[in-house]
Amino acid sequence: MSRQHPDADLTALAAGELTGAERESVMEHLTRCERCRETVAASRAVLRDLAASRPDPPTVHWGRYRSDLRRRIGERLSTAAAGGADGHAPRAWWARAAPVALSGALAGLLVLIAMHGLPRRPVEEAIAIDDALLARRLEVIRQSPLLEQLDLFEDLEVIRQLDGLTTPSEG
Amino acid sequence: MESERSLEVSDETLCQRVAAGDEAAFDTLLERYQQRAYRIAWSIVRDAEDARDVSQEAFVRVYETAATFAGRARFSTWFYRILVNLCLDHRRRHRWWRSFVTSGEAMPTGDSLLELAVAPARDTVDALDRERTMSRLWDAVQHLSPQQRATLALHVGEDLRAAEIAEILKVSEATVRVHLHRAVTALRKTMRKDRDEPPAP
């Protein structure tokens, strides 16, 4: 907005919005500026014509309007109660999109499985891990000094496992 | 009479009663605001069915959330804010150019408001020409931004002051003045073009 010509204030003046010192300041400017006087007059004309020619909306049967509204309220309350919600807040826009989003995610998951196969079963993985840990432990025992090995031999499971493992060749 | 007694109860009190489950209070509020709500909605969305839908949704929100109206503001401000936000959301979700397709209007581009101005008839301005000019004025309003359109609907249509419009739109009063200024400036261009266009030979 130009400080020389207070354009937005001119419209506010035409709309009857200015009061007090603000109005006096703009009125004082108008005494010196023909351009702004014409602007105010034109703006007043537009606002007057808008008010005079405001179109009426199509007629409404208010009884039907109110009965439709009551039905909507009833449906909203039923939906909220069925959904277990607090019954006060309407469904958010993202909730309405959730079924579509979930379907998309499921479709994407099926594509991934088709491409890469199903993941290994957890039980098989657990057995593989146990074997690896045990083998590592036995390797540590084999490299320990004799006295420590004798202590560790108290672990009967270790003794049993020793029979099943091959002796790594010395480097 | 019951209707006279209901007129004495403020909107704010009725809303608090709605929050407490008073169905009659809701009916009274509905009766007071249904026409205004529909009129405001229609002036923004410009479709009767959508205006009914949006205005009814606003009342549903009042019914559901009356307890959140703490009475700090006027009920009318709170309600109009719900209504106008629904109208603006509706405009965002629905392609607004559809209204031009159904009415035969071309989609506006650039200086669209100047393009919309119609050349005056050969004869001097008569009542029919004046009526057409007025009609073109409100047609031009539809090409304004949603915020400008909402500002005009509330200021011209409901005679609300900039301060209350600012509360409804949750903007500053200065912003409302800017919306009003830009809307009126754009419409003035339309009227000037309409008036100054040379008559057809």
Short mmCIF file of C-alpha atoms in Angstrom, two decimals:
data_model
loop_
_atom_site.label_atom_id
_atom_site.label_comp_id
_atom_site.label_asym_id
_atom_site.label_seq_id
_atom_site.Cartn_x
_atom_site.Cartn_y
_atom_site.Cartn_z
CA MET A 1 0.00 0.00 0.00
CA SER A 2 1.35 3.35 -1.04
CA ARG A 3 1.96 5.78 1.76
CA GLN A 4 1.11 8.56 -0.70
CA HIS A 5 -2.28 7.13 -1.43
CA PRO A 6 -3.75 5.00 1.40
CA ASP A 7 -5.52 2.62 -0.98
CA ALA A 8 -6.68 -0.06 1.48
CA ASP A 9 -7.85 2.66 3.86
CA LEU A 10 -9.87 4.25 1.06
CA THR A 11 -11.82 1.03 0.61
CA ALA A 12 -12.23 0.75 4.37
CA LEU A 13 -13.58 4.31 4.42
CA ALA A 14 -16.00 3.52 1.60
CA ALA A 15 -17.12 0.46 3.56
CA GLY A 16 -17.72 2.52 6.70
CA GLU A 17 -14.97 0.82 8.63
CA LEU A 18 -12.86 3.78 9.64
CA THR A 19 -13.42 5.69 12.84
CA GLY A 20 -11.67 8.24 15.02
CA ALA A 21 -8.18 9.44 14.21
CA GLU A 22 -7.79 6.96 11.38
CA ARG A 23 -10.83 8.35 9.62
CA GLU A 24 -9.77 11.91 10.17
CA SER A 25 -6.36 11.20 8.66
CA VAL A 26 -7.87 9.73 5.48
CA MET A 27 -10.46 12.50 5.22
CA GLU A 28 -7.67 15.06 5.49
CA HIS A 29 -5.86 13.33 2.61
CA LEU A 30 -9.01 13.41 0.49
CA THR A 31 -9.17 17.19 0.79
CA ARG A 32 -5.87 17.28 -1.15
CA CYS A 33 -6.20 14.35 -3.53
CA GLU A 34 -8.79 14.17 -6.32
CA ARG A 35 -7.58 10.72 -7.41
CA CYS A 36 -8.40 9.25 -4.01
CA ARG A 37 -11.78 11.04 -3.87
CA GLU A 38 -12.69 9.36 -7.16
CA THR A 39 -11.47 6.02 -5.79
CA VAL A 40 -13.65 6.30 -2.69
CA ALA A 41 -16.67 7.27 -4.79
CA ALA A 42 -16.15 4.32 -7.14
CA SER A 43 -15.64 1.90 -4.25
CA ARG A 44 -18.81 3.13 -2.57
CA ALA A 45 -20.68 2.59 -5.83
CA VAL A 46 -19.43 -0.99 -6.11
CA LEU A 47 -20.36 -1.81 -2.52
CA ARG A 48 -23.77 -0.16 -2.95
CA ASP A 49 -24.44 -2.09 -6.16
CA LEU A 50 -23.33 -5.34 -4.54
CA ALA A 51 -25.71 -4.82 -1.63
CA ALA A 52 -28.58 -3.79 -3.93
CA SER A 53 -28.18 -6.67 -6.37
CA ARG A 54 -27.24 -9.47 -4.04
CA PRO A 55 -28.79 -12.57 -5.58
CA ASP A 56 -31.04 -14.70 -3.46
CA PRO A 57 -30.15 -18.35 -3.14
CA PRO A 58 -32.55 -20.96 -4.49
CA THR A 59 -35.50 -21.57 -2.21
CA VAL A 60 -35.27 -24.31 0.38
CA HIS A 61 -37.98 -26.38 1.96
CA TRP A 62 -36.97 -25.76 5.57
CA GLY A 63 -38.96 -28.61 6.99
CA ARG A 64 -37.11 -31.04 4.74
CA TYR A 65 -33.84 -29.24 5.52
CA ARG A 66 -34.34 -29.78 9.24
CA SER A 67 -35.40 -33.41 8.85
CA ASP A 68 -32.35 -34.09 6.66
CA LEU A 69 -30.18 -32.48 9.28
CA ARG A 70 -31.67 -34.60 12.04
CA ARG A 71 -31.06 -37.72 9.97
CA ARG A 72 -27.40 -36.69 9.47
CA ILE A 73 -26.95 -36.16 13.17
CA GLY A 74 -28.51 -39.54 13.89
CA GLU A 75 -26.24 -41.24 11.37
CA ARG A 76 -23.18 -39.48 12.76
CA LEU A 77 -23.99 -40.55 16.30
CA SER A 78 -24.64 -44.13 15.18
CA THR A 79 -21.35 -44.27 13.29
CA ALA A 80 -19.47 -42.87 16.25
CA ALA A 81 -21.08 -45.36 18.62
CA ALA A 82 -20.44 -48.31 16.28
CA GLY A 83 -16.81 -47.28 15.85
CA GLY A 84 -16.24 -47.12 19.57
CA ALA A 85 -15.20 -43.50 19.26
CA ASP A 86 -16.02 -40.88 21.82
CA GLY A 87 -19.01 -40.03 19.69
CA HIS A 88 -18.13 -36.41 19.55
CA ALA A 89 -15.46 -35.95 16.92
CA PRO A 90 -16.33 -36.67 13.29
CA ARG A 91 -14.09 -39.00 11.33
CA ALA A 92 -10.97 -37.23 10.19
CA TRP A 93 -10.20 -37.09 6.49
CA TRP A 94 -7.31 -39.52 6.96
CA ALA A 95 -9.60 -42.08 8.58
CA ARG A 96 -11.78 -42.12 5.50
CA ALA A 97 -8.68 -42.72 3.37
CA ALA A 98 -7.32 -45.47 5.69
CA PRO A 99 -9.01 -48.47 3.95
CA VAL A 100 -7.62 -47.43 0.60
CA ALA A 101 -4.17 -46.84 2.09
CA LEU A 102 -4.17 -50.24 3.83
CA SER A 103 -5.22 -51.98 0.63
CA GLY A 104 -2.36 -50.30 -1.18
CA ALA A 105 0.11 -51.31 1.49
CA LEU A 106 -1.07 -54.93 1.38
CA ALA A 107 -0.74 -55.00 -2.39
CA GLY A 108 2.79 -53.63 -2.10
CA LEU A 109 3.70 -56.27 0.47
CA LEU A 110 2.46 -59.07 -1.78
CA VAL A 111 4.60 -57.72 -4.61
CA LEU A 112 7.67 -57.67 -2.37
CA ILE A 113 7.08 -61.26 -1.25
CA ALA A 114 6.67 -62.38 -4.84
CA MET A 115 9.94 -60.72 -5.73
CA HIS A 116 12.08 -61.72 -2.77
CA GLY A 117 10.36 -64.78 -1.30
CA LEU A 118 9.07 -65.31 2.19
CA PRO A 119 11.43 -64.62 5.07
CA ARG A 120 13.08 -67.59 6.90
CA ARG A 121 11.12 -69.14 9.70
CA PRO A 122 12.15 -67.85 13.10
CA VAL A 123 12.71 -71.35 14.60
CA GLU A 124 15.22 -72.32 11.93
CA GLU A 125 17.06 -69.09 12.48
CA ALA A 126 17.18 -69.67 16.23
CA ILE A 127 18.68 -73.15 15.79
CA ALA A 128 21.28 -71.80 13.39
CA ILE A 129 22.23 -69.09 15.87
CA ASP A 130 22.55 -71.57 18.73
CA ASP A 131 24.90 -73.79 16.70
CA ALA A 132 27.07 -70.84 15.75
CA LEU A 133 27.33 -69.62 19.33
CA LEU A 134 28.18 -73.07 20.63
CA ALA A 135 30.82 -73.63 17.99
CA ARG A 136 32.38 -70.29 18.77
CA ARG A 137 32.42 -71.13 22.48
CA LEU A 138 34.06 -74.48 21.89
CA GLU A 139 36.69 -72.83 19.70
CA VAL A 140 37.52 -70.48 22.56
CA ILE A 141 37.82 -73.43 24.92
CA ARG A 142 40.18 -75.23 22.56
CA GLN A 143 42.46 -72.25 22.47
CA SER A 144 42.50 -71.84 26.25
CA PRO A 145 45.35 -73.13 28.47
CA LEU A 146 44.95 -76.69 29.77
CA LEU A 147 44.00 -75.74 33.32
CA GLU A 148 41.18 -73.55 32.11
CA GLN A 149 40.01 -76.24 29.82
CA LEU A 150 39.75 -78.65 32.74
CA ASP A 151 37.46 -76.18 34.54
CA LEU A 152 35.35 -75.76 31.54
CA PHE A 153 35.03 -79.51 31.18
CA GLU A 154 32.64 -79.42 34.07
CA ASP A 155 30.10 -78.20 31.55
CA LEU A 156 28.80 -81.59 30.42
CA GLU A 157 27.09 -80.16 27.36
CA VAL A 158 30.42 -78.79 26.19
CA ILE A 159 31.95 -82.27 26.57
CA ARG A 160 29.23 -83.81 24.49
CA GLN A 161 29.63 -81.24 21.78
CA LEU A 162 33.42 -81.71 21.64
CA ASP A 163 32.98 -85.19 20.25
CA GLY A 164 30.95 -83.83 17.32
CA LEU A 165 33.36 -81.14 16.21
CA THR A 166 36.38 -81.63 13.95
CA THR A 167 39.78 -80.42 15.13
CA PRO A 168 40.87 -77.35 13.16
CA SER A 169 44.23 -77.83 11.54
CA GLU A 170 47.15 -75.92 13.18
CA GLY A 171 48.50 -73.14 11.06
CA MET B 1 -45.61 -17.65 24.36
CA GLU B 2 -42.87 -20.18 24.05
CA SER B 3 -41.42 -18.58 20.91
CA GLU B 4 -41.25 -15.20 22.60
CA ARG B 5 -39.53 -16.72 25.63
CA SER B 6 -37.00 -18.41 23.35
CA LEU B 7 -36.15 -15.05 21.77
CA GLU B 8 -35.03 -13.81 25.14
CA VAL B 9 -32.47 -16.55 25.55
CA SER B 10 -29.10 -15.65 24.10
CA ASP B 11 -27.42 -17.76 21.46
CA GLU B 12 -24.57 -18.39 23.88
CA THR B 13 -26.93 -19.77 26.52
CA LEU B 14 -28.68 -21.95 23.95
CA CYS B 15 -25.34 -23.36 22.86
CA GLN B 16 -24.45 -24.24 26.42
CA ARG B 17 -27.80 -25.99 26.73
CA VAL B 18 -27.07 -27.91 23.53
CA ALA B 19 -23.84 -29.09 25.16
CA ALA B 20 -25.95 -30.36 28.04
CA GLY B 21 -28.14 -32.35 25.64
CA ASP B 22 -31.06 -29.93 25.28
CA GLU B 23 -32.58 -30.82 21.90
CA ALA B 24 -35.07 -27.95 22.03
CA ALA B 25 -32.21 -25.49 22.43
CA PHE B 26 -30.59 -26.91 19.29
CA ASP B 27 -33.87 -26.56 17.40
CA THR B 28 -34.06 -22.90 18.45
CA LEU B 29 -30.52 -22.21 17.29
CA LEU B 30 -31.26 -23.99 14.05
CA GLU B 31 -34.35 -21.89 13.48
CA ARG B 32 -32.40 -18.69 14.14
CA TYR B 33 -29.44 -19.48 11.91
CA GLN B 34 -30.59 -21.85 9.19
CA GLN B 35 -31.41 -19.19 6.61
CA ARG B 36 -28.28 -17.16 7.29
CA ALA B 37 -26.11 -20.27 7.18
CA TYR B 38 -27.57 -21.43 3.89
CA ARG B 39 -27.32 -17.93 2.40
CA ILE B 40 -23.68 -17.48 3.41
CA ALA B 41 -22.78 -20.96 2.19
CA TRP B 42 -24.48 -20.38 -1.13
CA SER B 43 -22.76 -17.02 -1.64
CA ILE B 44 -19.40 -18.79 -1.32
CA VAL B 45 -19.97 -22.17 -2.96
CA ARG B 46 -22.71 -20.98 -5.39
CA ASP B 47 -24.44 -24.32 -5.62
CA ALA B 48 -27.75 -24.96 -3.87
CA GLU B 49 -27.14 -28.61 -3.06
CA ASP B 50 -23.60 -27.96 -1.84
CA ALA B 51 -24.82 -25.00 0.19
CA ARG B 52 -27.40 -27.22 1.90
CA ASP B 53 -24.77 -29.88 2.50
CA VAL B 54 -22.16 -27.50 3.90
CA SER B 55 -24.58 -25.53 6.06
CA GLN B 56 -26.06 -28.73 7.49
CA GLU B 57 -22.58 -30.00 8.26
CA ALA B 58 -21.92 -26.78 10.16
CA PHE B 59 -24.96 -27.47 12.34
CA VAL B 60 -23.83 -31.06 12.86
CA ARG B 61 -20.48 -29.70 14.09
CA VAL B 62 -22.34 -27.40 16.47
CA TYR B 63 -24.31 -30.37 17.78
CA GLU B 64 -21.18 -32.48 18.23
CA THR B 65 -18.86 -29.84 19.64
CA ALA B 66 -21.14 -27.48 21.54
CA ALA B 67 -19.20 -28.34 24.68
CA THR B 68 -16.08 -26.76 23.17
CA PHE B 69 -17.82 -23.41 22.84
CA ALA B 70 -16.62 -21.87 26.06
CA GLY B 71 -18.61 -18.69 25.58
CA ARG B 72 -15.49 -16.56 25.22
CA ALA B 73 -16.62 -15.31 21.82
CA ARG B 74 -20.05 -14.67 20.42
CA PHE B 75 -21.87 -17.77 19.24
CA SER B 76 -22.39 -16.20 15.82
CA THR B 77 -18.62 -15.68 15.43
CA TRP B 78 -17.90 -19.27 16.43
CA PHE B 79 -20.62 -20.67 14.20
CA TYR B 80 -19.71 -18.55 11.17
CA ARG B 81 -16.09 -19.62 11.58
CA ILE B 82 -17.14 -23.27 11.40
CA LEU B 83 -19.38 -22.56 8.42
CA VAL B 84 -16.88 -20.47 6.43
CA ASN B 85 -14.08 -22.98 7.04
CA LEU B 86 -16.35 -25.73 5.73
CA CYS B 87 -17.18 -23.60 2.69
CA LEU B 88 -13.51 -22.88 1.98
CA ASP B 89 -12.61 -26.56 2.47
CA HIS B 90 -15.41 -27.46 0.10
CA ARG B 91 -14.06 -25.10 -2.52
CA ARG B 92 -10.59 -26.58 -2.13
CA ARG B 93 -11.82 -30.15 -2.47
CA HIS B 94 -14.14 -29.55 -5.39
CA ARG B 95 -12.80 -28.16 -8.64
CA TRP B 96 -14.24 -24.69 -8.69
CA TRP B 97 -14.01 -24.45 -12.42
CA ARG B 98 -16.78 -27.03 -12.59
CA SER B 99 -19.17 -24.18 -11.89
CA PHE B 100 -17.94 -22.47 -15.05
CA VAL B 101 -18.41 -25.59 -17.10
CA THR B 102 -22.00 -26.02 -15.96
CA SER B 103 -22.82 -22.35 -16.47
CA GLY B 104 -21.09 -22.12 -19.84
CA GLU B 105 -18.47 -19.68 -18.59
CA ALA B 106 -14.91 -19.97 -19.83
CA MET B 107 -12.17 -20.59 -17.31
CA PRO B 108 -10.70 -17.21 -16.35
CA THR B 109 -7.05 -16.47 -16.96
CA GLY B 110 -4.83 -13.44 -16.36
CA ASP B 111 -6.93 -10.27 -16.40
CA SER B 112 -10.03 -12.40 -16.25
CA LEU B 113 -12.16 -9.74 -14.64
CA LEU B 114 -11.55 -7.39 -17.57
CA GLU B 115 -12.34 -10.15 -20.05
CA LEU B 116 -15.64 -10.76 -18.35
CA ALA B 117 -16.85 -7.19 -18.86
CA VAL B 118 -19.57 -6.97 -21.48
CA ALA B 119 -19.83 -4.16 -24.00
CA PRO B 120 -22.78 -1.85 -23.33
CA ALA B 121 -25.78 -1.93 -25.64
CA ARG B 122 -26.14 0.61 -28.46
CA ASP B 123 -28.94 2.37 -26.66
CA THR B 124 -28.38 4.43 -23.58
CA VAL B 125 -28.26 2.62 -20.25
CA ASP B 126 -31.73 1.35 -19.40
CA ALA B 127 -33.13 -0.80 -16.64
CA LEU B 128 -32.34 -4.02 -18.49
CA ASP B 129 -28.76 -2.98 -19.07
CA ARG B 130 -28.45 -1.99 -15.43
CA GLU B 131 -29.77 -5.36 -14.36
CA ARG B 132 -27.29 -7.11 -16.62
CA THR B 133 -24.48 -5.02 -15.18
CA MET B 134 -25.50 -5.99 -11.68
CA SER B 135 -25.62 -9.63 -12.68
CA ARG B 136 -22.17 -9.38 -14.21
CA LEU B 137 -20.95 -7.80 -10.99
CA TRP B 138 -21.93 -10.84 -8.93
CA ASP B 139 -20.64 -13.15 -11.64
CA ALA B 140 -17.32 -11.34 -11.30
CA VAL B 141 -17.39 -11.99 -7.54
CA GLN B 142 -17.09 -15.71 -8.31
CA HIS B 143 -13.66 -15.11 -9.83
CA LEU B 144 -12.30 -13.58 -6.66
CA SER B 145 -10.20 -15.61 -4.25
CA PRO B 146 -12.11 -17.69 -1.67
CA GLN B 147 -11.01 -15.37 1.14
CA GLN B 148 -12.12 -12.28 -0.80
CA ARG B 149 -15.41 -13.94 -1.66
CA ALA B 150 -15.97 -14.93 1.97
CA THR B 151 -15.14 -11.38 3.10
CA LEU B 152 -17.68 -9.91 0.68
CA ALA B 153 -20.31 -12.48 1.63
CA LEU B 154 -19.96 -11.56 5.29
CA HIS B 155 -19.56 -7.80 4.85
CA VAL B 156 -22.10 -7.16 2.09
CA GLY B 157 -24.38 -10.12 2.65
CA GLU B 158 -24.51 -10.17 6.44
CA ASP B 159 -23.43 -6.58 7.20
CA LEU B 160 -20.64 -7.73 9.47
CA ARG B 161 -17.84 -5.37 10.48
CA ALA B 162 -14.21 -6.05 9.65
CA ALA B 163 -13.43 -6.81 13.30
CA GLU B 164 -15.93 -9.68 13.44
CA ILE B 165 -14.95 -10.93 9.99
CA ALA B 166 -11.37 -11.04 11.25
CA GLU B 167 -12.45 -13.22 14.19
CA ILE B 168 -14.40 -15.52 11.89
CA LEU B 169 -11.56 -15.93 9.41
CA LYS B 170 -8.96 -15.94 12.20
CA VAL B 171 -6.90 -13.24 10.54
CA SER B 172 -6.04 -9.71 11.52
CA GLU B 173 -8.42 -6.85 10.85
CA ALA B 174 -5.76 -5.40 8.54
CA THR B 175 -5.90 -8.59 6.47
CA VAL B 176 -9.66 -8.34 6.18
CA ARG B 177 -9.26 -4.77 4.92
CA VAL B 178 -6.78 -6.01 2.33
CA HIS B 179 -9.22 -8.73 1.19
CA LEU B 180 -11.98 -6.13 0.93
CA HIS B 181 -9.74 -3.65 -0.87
CA ARG B 182 -8.55 -6.17 -3.45
CA ALA B 183 -12.06 -7.46 -4.03
CA VAL B 184 -13.51 -3.98 -4.53
CA THR B 185 -10.57 -2.91 -6.73
CA ALA B 186 -11.04 -5.93 -8.98
CA LEU B 187 -14.78 -5.30 -9.23
CA ARG B 188 -14.23 -1.60 -9.97
CA LYS B 189 -12.13 -2.61 -12.98
CA THR B 190 -15.01 -4.73 -14.18
CA MET B 191 -17.50 -1.88 -13.85
CA ARG B 192 -15.13 0.62 -15.51
CA LYS B 193 -14.58 -1.68 -18.47
CA ASP B 194 -18.30 -2.23 -18.73
CA ARG B 195 -18.99 1.50 -18.73
CA ASP B 196 -16.14 2.69 -20.96
CA GLU B 197 -16.39 0.06 -23.70
CA PRO B 198 -17.37 1.86 -26.97
CA PRO B 199 -20.86 1.01 -28.23
CA ALA B 200 -21.17 -1.45 -31.08
CA PRO B 201 -21.43 0.20 -34.56
#
